CSV table of C-alpha atoms in Angstrom, one decimal:
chain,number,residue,atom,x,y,z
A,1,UNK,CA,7.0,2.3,-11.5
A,2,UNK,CA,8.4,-0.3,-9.4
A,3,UNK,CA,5.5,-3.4,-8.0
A,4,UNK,CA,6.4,-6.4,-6.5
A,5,UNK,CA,5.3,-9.2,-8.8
A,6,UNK,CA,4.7,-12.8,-7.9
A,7,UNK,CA,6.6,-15.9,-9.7
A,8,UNK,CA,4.8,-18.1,-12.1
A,9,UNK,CA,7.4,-21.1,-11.7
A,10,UNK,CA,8.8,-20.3,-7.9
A,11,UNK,CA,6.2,-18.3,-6.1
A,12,UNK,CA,7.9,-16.2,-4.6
A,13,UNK,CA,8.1,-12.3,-4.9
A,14,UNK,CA,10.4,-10.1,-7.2
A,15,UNK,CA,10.5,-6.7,-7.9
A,16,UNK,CA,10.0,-5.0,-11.3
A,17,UNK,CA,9.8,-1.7,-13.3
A,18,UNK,CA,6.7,-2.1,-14.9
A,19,UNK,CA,5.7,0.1,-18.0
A,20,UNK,CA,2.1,0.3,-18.9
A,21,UNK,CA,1.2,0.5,-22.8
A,22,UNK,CA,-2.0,0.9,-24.7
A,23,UNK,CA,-2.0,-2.7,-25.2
A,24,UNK,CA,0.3,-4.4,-22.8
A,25,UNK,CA,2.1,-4.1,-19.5
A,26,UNK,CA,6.1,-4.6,-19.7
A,27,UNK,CA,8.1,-5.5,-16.9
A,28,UNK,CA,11.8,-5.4,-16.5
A,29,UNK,CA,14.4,-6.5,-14.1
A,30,UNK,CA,16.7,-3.6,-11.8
A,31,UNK,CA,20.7,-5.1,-12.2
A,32,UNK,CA,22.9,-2.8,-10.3
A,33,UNK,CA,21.0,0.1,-9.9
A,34,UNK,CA,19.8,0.1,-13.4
A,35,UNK,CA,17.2,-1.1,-15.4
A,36,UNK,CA,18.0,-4.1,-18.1
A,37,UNK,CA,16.5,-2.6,-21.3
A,38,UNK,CA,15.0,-5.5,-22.5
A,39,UNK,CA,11.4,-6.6,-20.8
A,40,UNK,CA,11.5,-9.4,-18.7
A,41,UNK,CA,7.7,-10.4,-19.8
A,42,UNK,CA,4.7,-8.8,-20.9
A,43,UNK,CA,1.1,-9.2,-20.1
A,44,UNK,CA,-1.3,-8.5,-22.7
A,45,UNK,CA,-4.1,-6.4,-22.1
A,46,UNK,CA,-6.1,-7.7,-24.9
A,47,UNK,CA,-9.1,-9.9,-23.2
A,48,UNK,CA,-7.5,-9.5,-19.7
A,49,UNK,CA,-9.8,-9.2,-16.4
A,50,UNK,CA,-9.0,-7.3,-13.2
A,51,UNK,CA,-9.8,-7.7,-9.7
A,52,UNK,CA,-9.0,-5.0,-7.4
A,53,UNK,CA,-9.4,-4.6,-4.6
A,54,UNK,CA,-7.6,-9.1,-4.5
A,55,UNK,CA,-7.9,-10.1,-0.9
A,56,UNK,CA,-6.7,-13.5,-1.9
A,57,UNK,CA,-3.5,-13.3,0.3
A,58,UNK,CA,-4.2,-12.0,3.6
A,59,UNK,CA,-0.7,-10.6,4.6
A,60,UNK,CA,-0.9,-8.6,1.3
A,61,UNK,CA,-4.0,-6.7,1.2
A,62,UNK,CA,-2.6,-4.4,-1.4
A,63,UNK,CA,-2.4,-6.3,-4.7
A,64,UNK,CA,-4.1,-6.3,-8.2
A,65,UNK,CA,-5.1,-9.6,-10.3
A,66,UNK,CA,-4.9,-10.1,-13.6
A,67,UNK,CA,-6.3,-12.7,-15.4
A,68,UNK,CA,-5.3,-12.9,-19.1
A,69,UNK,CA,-7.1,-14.4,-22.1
A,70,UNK,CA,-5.2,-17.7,-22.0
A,71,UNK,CA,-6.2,-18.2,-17.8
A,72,UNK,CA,-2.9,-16.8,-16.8
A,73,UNK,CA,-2.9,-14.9,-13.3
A,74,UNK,CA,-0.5,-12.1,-12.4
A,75,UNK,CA,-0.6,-10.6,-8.6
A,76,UNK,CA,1.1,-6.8,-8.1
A,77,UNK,CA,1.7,-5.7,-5.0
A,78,UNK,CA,1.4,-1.8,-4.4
A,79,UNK,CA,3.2,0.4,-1.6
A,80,UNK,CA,-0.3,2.3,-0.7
A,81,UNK,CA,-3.8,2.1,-1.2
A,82,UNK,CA,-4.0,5.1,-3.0
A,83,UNK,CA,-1.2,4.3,-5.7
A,84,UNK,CA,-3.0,0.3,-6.1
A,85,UNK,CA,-6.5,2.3,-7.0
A,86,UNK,CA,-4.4,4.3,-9.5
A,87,UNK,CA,-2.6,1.2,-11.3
A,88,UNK,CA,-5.9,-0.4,-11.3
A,89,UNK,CA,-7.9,2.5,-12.9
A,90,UNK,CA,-5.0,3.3,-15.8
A,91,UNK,CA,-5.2,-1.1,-16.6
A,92,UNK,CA,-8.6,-0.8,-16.6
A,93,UNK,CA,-8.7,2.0,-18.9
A,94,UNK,CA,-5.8,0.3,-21.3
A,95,UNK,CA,-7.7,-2.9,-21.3
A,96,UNK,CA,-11.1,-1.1,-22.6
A,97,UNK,CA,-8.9,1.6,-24.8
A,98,UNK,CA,-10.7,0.2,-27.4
A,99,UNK,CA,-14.4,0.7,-26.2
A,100,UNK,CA,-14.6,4.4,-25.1
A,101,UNK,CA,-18.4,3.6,-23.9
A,102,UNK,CA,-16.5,1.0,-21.1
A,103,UNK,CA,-14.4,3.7,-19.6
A,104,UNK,CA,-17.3,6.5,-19.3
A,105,UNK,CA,-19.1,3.8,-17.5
A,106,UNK,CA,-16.3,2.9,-15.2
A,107,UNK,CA,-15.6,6.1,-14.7
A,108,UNK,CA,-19.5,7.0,-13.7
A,109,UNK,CA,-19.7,3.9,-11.2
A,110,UNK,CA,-16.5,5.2,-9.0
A,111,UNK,CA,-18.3,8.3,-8.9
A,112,UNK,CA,-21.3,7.3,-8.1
A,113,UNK,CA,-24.0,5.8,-5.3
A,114,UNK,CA,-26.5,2.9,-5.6
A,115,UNK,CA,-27.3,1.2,-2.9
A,116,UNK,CA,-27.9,-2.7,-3.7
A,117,UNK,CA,-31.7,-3.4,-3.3
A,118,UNK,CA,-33.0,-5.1,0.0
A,119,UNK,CA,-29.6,-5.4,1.0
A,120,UNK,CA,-29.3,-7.0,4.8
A,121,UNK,CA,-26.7,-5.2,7.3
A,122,UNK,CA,-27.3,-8.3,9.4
A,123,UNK,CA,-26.3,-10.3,6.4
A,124,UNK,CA,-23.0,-8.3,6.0
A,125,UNK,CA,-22.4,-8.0,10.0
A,126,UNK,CA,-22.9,-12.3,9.5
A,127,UNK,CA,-20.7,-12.4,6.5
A,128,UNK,CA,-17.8,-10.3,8.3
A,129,UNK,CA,-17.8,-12.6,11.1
A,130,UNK,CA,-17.1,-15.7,8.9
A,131,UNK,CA,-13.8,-17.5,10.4
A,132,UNK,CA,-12.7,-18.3,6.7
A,133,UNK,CA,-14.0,-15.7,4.5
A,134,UNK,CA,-14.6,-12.6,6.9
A,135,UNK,CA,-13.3,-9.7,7.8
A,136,UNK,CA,-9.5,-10.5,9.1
A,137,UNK,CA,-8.8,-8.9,12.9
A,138,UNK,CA,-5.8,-7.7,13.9
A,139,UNK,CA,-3.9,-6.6,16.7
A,140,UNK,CA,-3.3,-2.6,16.4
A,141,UNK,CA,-1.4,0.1,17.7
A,142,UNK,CA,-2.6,3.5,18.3
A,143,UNK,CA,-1.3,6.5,20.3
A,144,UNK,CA,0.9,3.7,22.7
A,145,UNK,CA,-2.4,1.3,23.3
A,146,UNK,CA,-2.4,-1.7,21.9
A,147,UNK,CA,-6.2,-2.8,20.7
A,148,UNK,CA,-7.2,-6.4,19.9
A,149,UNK,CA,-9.5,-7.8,17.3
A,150,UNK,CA,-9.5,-4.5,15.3
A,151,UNK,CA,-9.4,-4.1,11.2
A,152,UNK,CA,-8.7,-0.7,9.4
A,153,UNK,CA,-11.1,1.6,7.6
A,154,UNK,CA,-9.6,0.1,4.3
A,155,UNK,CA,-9.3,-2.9,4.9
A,156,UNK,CA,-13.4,-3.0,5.8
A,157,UNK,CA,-13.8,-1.0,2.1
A,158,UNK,CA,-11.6,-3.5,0.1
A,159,UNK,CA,-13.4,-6.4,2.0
A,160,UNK,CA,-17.0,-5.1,1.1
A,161,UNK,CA,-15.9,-4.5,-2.7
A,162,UNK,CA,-14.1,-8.1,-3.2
A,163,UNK,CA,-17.5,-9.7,-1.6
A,164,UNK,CA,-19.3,-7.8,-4.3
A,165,UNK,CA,-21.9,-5.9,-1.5
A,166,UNK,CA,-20.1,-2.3,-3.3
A,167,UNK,CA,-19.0,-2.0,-6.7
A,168,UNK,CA,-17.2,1.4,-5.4
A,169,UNK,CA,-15.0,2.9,-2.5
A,170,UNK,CA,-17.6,5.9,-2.3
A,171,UNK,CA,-20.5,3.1,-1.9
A,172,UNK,CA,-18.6,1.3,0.6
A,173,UNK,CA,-17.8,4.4,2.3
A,174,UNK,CA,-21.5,4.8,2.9
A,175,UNK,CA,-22.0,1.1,3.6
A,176,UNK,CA,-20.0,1.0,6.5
A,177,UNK,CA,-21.3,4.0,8.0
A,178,UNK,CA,-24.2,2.9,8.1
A,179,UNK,CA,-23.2,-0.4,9.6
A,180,UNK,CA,-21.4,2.4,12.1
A,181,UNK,CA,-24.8,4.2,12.8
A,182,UNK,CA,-26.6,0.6,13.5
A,183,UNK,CA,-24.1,0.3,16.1
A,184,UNK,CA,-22.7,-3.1,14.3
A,185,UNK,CA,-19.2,-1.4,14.4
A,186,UNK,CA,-17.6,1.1,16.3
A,187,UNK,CA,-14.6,3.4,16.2
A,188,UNK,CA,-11.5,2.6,18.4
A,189,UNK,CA,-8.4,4.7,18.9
A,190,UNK,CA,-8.2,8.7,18.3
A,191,UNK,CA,-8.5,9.0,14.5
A,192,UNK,CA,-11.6,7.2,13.5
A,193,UNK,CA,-13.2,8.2,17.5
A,194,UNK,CA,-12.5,11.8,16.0
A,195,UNK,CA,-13.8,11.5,12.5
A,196,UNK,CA,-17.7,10.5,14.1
A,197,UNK,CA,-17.8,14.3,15.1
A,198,UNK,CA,-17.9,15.3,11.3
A,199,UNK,CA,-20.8,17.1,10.3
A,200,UNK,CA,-20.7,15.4,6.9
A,201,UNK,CA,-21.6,12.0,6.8
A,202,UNK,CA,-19.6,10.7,4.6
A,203,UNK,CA,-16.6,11.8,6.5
A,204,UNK,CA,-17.9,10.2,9.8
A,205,UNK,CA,-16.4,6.5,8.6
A,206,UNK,CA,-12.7,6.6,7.1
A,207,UNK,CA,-11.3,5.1,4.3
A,208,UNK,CA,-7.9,4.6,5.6
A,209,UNK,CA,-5.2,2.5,7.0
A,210,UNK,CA,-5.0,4.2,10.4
A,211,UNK,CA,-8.1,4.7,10.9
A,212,UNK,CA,-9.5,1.3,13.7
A,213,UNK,CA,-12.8,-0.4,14.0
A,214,UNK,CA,-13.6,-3.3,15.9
A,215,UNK,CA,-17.2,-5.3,16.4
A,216,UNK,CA,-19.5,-3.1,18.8
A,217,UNK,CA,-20.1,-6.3,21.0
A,218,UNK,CA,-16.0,-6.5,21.1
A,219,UNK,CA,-14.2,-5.7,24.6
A,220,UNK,CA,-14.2,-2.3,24.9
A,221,UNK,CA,-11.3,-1.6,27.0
A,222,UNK,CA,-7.9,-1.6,24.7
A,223,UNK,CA,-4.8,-2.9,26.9
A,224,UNK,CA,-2.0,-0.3,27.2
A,225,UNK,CA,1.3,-1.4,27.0
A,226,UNK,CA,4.5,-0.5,26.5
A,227,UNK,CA,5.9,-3.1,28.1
A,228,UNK,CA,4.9,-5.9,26.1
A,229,UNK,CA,5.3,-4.1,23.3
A,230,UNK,CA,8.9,-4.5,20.9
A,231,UNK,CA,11.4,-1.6,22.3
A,232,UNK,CA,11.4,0.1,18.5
A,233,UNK,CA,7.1,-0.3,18.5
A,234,UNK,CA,7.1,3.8,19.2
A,235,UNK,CA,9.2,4.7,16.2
A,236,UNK,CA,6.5,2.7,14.0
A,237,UNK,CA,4.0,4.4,15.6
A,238,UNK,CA,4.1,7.6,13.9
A,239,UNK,CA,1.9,8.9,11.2
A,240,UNK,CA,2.7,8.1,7.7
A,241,UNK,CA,3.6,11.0,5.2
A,242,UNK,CA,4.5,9.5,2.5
A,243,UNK,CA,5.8,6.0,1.1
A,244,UNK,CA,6.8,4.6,-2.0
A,245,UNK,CA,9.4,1.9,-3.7
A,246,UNK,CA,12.8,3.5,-4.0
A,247,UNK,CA,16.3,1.6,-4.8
A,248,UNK,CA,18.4,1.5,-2.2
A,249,UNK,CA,22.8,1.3,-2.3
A,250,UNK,CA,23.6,-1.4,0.4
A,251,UNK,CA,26.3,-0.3,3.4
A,252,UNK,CA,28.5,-3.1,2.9
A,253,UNK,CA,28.3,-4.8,-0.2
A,254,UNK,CA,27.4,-1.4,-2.1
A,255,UNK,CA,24.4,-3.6,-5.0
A,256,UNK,CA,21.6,-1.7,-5.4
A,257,UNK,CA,18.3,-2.7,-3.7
A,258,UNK,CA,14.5,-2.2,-4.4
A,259,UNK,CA,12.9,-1.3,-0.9
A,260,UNK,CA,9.8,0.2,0.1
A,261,UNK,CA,10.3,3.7,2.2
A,262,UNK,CA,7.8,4.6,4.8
A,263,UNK,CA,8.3,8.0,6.2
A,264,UNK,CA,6.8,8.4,9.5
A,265,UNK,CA,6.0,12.1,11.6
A,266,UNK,CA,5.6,12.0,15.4
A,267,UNK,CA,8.5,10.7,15.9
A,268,UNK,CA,9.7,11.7,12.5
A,269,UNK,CA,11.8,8.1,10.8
A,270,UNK,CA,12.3,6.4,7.5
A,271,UNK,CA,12.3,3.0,7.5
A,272,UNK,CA,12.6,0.6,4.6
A,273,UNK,CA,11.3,-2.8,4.1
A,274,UNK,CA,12.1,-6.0,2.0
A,275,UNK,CA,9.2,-6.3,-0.5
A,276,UNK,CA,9.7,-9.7,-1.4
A,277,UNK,CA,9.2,-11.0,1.8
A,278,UNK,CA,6.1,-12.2,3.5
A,279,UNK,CA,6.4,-10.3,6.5
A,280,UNK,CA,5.7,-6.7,7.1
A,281,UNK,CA,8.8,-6.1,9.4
A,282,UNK,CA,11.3,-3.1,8.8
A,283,UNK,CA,15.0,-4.8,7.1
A,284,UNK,CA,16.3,-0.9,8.3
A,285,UNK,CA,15.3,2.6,9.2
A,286,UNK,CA,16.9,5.8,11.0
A,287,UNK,CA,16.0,8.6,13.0
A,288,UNK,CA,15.9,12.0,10.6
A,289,UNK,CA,16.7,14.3,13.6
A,290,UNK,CA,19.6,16.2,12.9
A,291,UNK,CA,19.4,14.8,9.2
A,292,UNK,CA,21.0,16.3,5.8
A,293,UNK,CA,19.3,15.6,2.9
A,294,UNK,CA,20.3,16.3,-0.8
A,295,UNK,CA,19.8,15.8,-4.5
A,296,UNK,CA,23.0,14.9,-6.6
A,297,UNK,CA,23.8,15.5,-10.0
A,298,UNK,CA,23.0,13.5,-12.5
A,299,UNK,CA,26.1,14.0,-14.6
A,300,UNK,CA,28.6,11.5,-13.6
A,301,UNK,CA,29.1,9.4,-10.6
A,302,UNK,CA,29.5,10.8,-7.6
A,303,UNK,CA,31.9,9.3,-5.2
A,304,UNK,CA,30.3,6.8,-2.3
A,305,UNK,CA,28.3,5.6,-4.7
A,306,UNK,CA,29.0,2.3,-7.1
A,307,UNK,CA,27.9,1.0,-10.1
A,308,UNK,CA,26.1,2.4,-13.1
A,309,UNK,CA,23.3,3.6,-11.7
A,310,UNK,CA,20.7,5.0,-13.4
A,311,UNK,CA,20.5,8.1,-11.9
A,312,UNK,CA,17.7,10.7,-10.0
A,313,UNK,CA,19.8,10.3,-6.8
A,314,UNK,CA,19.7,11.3,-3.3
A,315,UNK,CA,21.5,11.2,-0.4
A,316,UNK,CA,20.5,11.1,3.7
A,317,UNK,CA,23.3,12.2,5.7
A,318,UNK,CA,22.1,10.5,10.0
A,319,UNK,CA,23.4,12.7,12.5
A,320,UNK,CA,25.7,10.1,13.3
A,321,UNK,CA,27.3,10.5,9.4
A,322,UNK,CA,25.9,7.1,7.9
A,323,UNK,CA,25.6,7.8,4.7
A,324,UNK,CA,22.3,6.6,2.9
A,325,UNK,CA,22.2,6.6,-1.2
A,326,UNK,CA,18.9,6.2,-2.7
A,327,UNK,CA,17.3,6.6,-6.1
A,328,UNK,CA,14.3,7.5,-7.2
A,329,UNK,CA,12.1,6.5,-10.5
A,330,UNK,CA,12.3,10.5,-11.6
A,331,UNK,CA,13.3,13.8,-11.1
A,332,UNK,CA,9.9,14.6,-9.9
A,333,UNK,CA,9.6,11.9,-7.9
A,334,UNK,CA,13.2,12.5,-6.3
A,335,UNK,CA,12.2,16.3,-5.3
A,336,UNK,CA,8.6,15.2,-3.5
A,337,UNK,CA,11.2,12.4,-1.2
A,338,UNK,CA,13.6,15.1,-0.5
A,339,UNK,CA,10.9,17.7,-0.1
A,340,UNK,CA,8.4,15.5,2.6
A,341,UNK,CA,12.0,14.4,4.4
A,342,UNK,CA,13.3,18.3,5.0
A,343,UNK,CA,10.9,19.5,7.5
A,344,UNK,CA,11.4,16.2,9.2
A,345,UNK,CA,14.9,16.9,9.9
């Protein structure tokens, strides 16, 4: 699949097909729509360390670290939490194919619950509040108020794992309810308010990007504000169905692009973003009422589109007859896009 990857020599951002082996991990640059058939590099696996979640770069909270044998680092980006875990499980099984007794153990520890002995919530509470090494607070949006000093349900699980107080999502799951239940944090905003009238306690504290927590000795009131709020903030507002990297045929100069899709409900958009750049602003995005969406044939070209593309195609169709053509990695993958974007329409 397609991960932003970081430059050894420039450091900046590029995005590759990467192929996972038993022994290494290929990657290989998209020219025109289509993947070069030779590998642009290679990581071995062979001796390699992983750290997942890698909070070293705090506008990317998403990435994997790999540290080969010879002290060489590697950062991938994902699109989601959900596909980074994945990645990182199926390297971490490739890189201990050879001991079977590694994986069963991996495999029992992100299944399972062990609370660290005399472990402090005042000495995690302390920890979070660090100005350098903390917990990072944001500024988020939910249901047209704007809250200040918040941070995500994920982003509090990755933060507990990467400072070593969880070894698991499950464990920090449980971790920050009960930091929740001490009243060190609280939820803000419907989701996570919503989620505390579960029955089951481990549902009460989400593990998830919209879910918002702030300190309990934070303001309480969230400002409201459209106003000073961007004019397009309510179109990024919606709830997130689905999101992945797709390549994308440019309006005017037709080359074929590598963005990351975010398909929103409520209102119902698809926007797509530049994954080599730092910030996390749209580069483009519509509005799918009144949308036609459609698989093409694989035989062939069809017309509109240009170059030799490598084929799994689709194309949007805005009520206002721009014409969006977009690949994706498989035929599989191409049907799931087309079928989370129909009811949308």
């Amino acid at each position: 699949g397609f991960l932003p990857l970081q430059g050894h020599v420039v450091r900046n951002w590029k995005v590759r097909w990467f192929v996972l082996l038993q022994d290494k991990l290929l990657y290989y640059k998209i020219e025109g729509g289509k993947k070069e058939p030779s590998p642009k590099g290679r990581i071995l696996l062979d001796g390699c360390t992983i750290t997942c979640p890698c909070l070293e770069y705090e506008n990317r909270p998403l990435l994997i670290k790999l540290k080969t044998k010879t002290n060489t680092d590697y950062f991938l980006e994902c699109c989601s939490r959900e596909e980074r875990d994945s990645w990182a499980l199926d390297i971490t099984g490739a890189i201990h194919a050879g001991h079977p007794v590694q994986v069963q153990e991996l495999h029992r520890m992100k299944n399972s619950f062990k609370l660290l002995e005399n472990i402090s919530l005042h000495n995690i509470v302390e920890r979070m509040y660090d100005s350098s090494t903390g917990i990072k607070l944001t500024h988020n949006l939910d249901q047209g108020n704007r809250y200040k000093e918040t941070f995500t349900g994920s982003a509090l699980v990755d933060w507990l794992i990467s400072n070593s107080f969880a070894v698991s999502r499950f464990e920090a799951v449980t971790l920050s309810s009960m930091l929740m239940d001490e009243n060190f944090i609280r939820p803000v905003g419907v989701r996570s308010t919503e989620a505390t009238r579960s029955s089951d306690p481990s549902e009460k504290f989400l593990d998830d990007s919209t879910a918002l927590y702030m300190f309990a000795e934070s303001s309480k009131k969230s400002t409201s504000s459209k106003e000073e709020v961007h004019f397009n903030i309510s179109e990024l507002s919606g709830t997130i169905v689905k999101q992945g990297f797709l390549v994308k045929q440019g309006h005017k100069r037709k080359n074929w692009k590598v963005r990351k899709f975010v398909l929103r409900a409520d209102p119902a958009f698809l926007h797509y973003y530049d994954p080599t750049k730092e910030d996390n602003k749209p580069v483009g995005g519509f509005s799918l009422r009144g949308c036609l969406v459609s698989a093409l044939e694989d035989n062939g070209v069809p017309a509109g589109v240009k170059g030799n593309v490598q084929g799994n195609l689709f194309k949007i169709i805005t009520k206002n007859d721009i014409h969006y053509y977009i690949q994706a990695s498989s035929k599989a993958e191409r049907v799931q896009w087309i079928e989370a974007i129909k009811p949308l329409t």
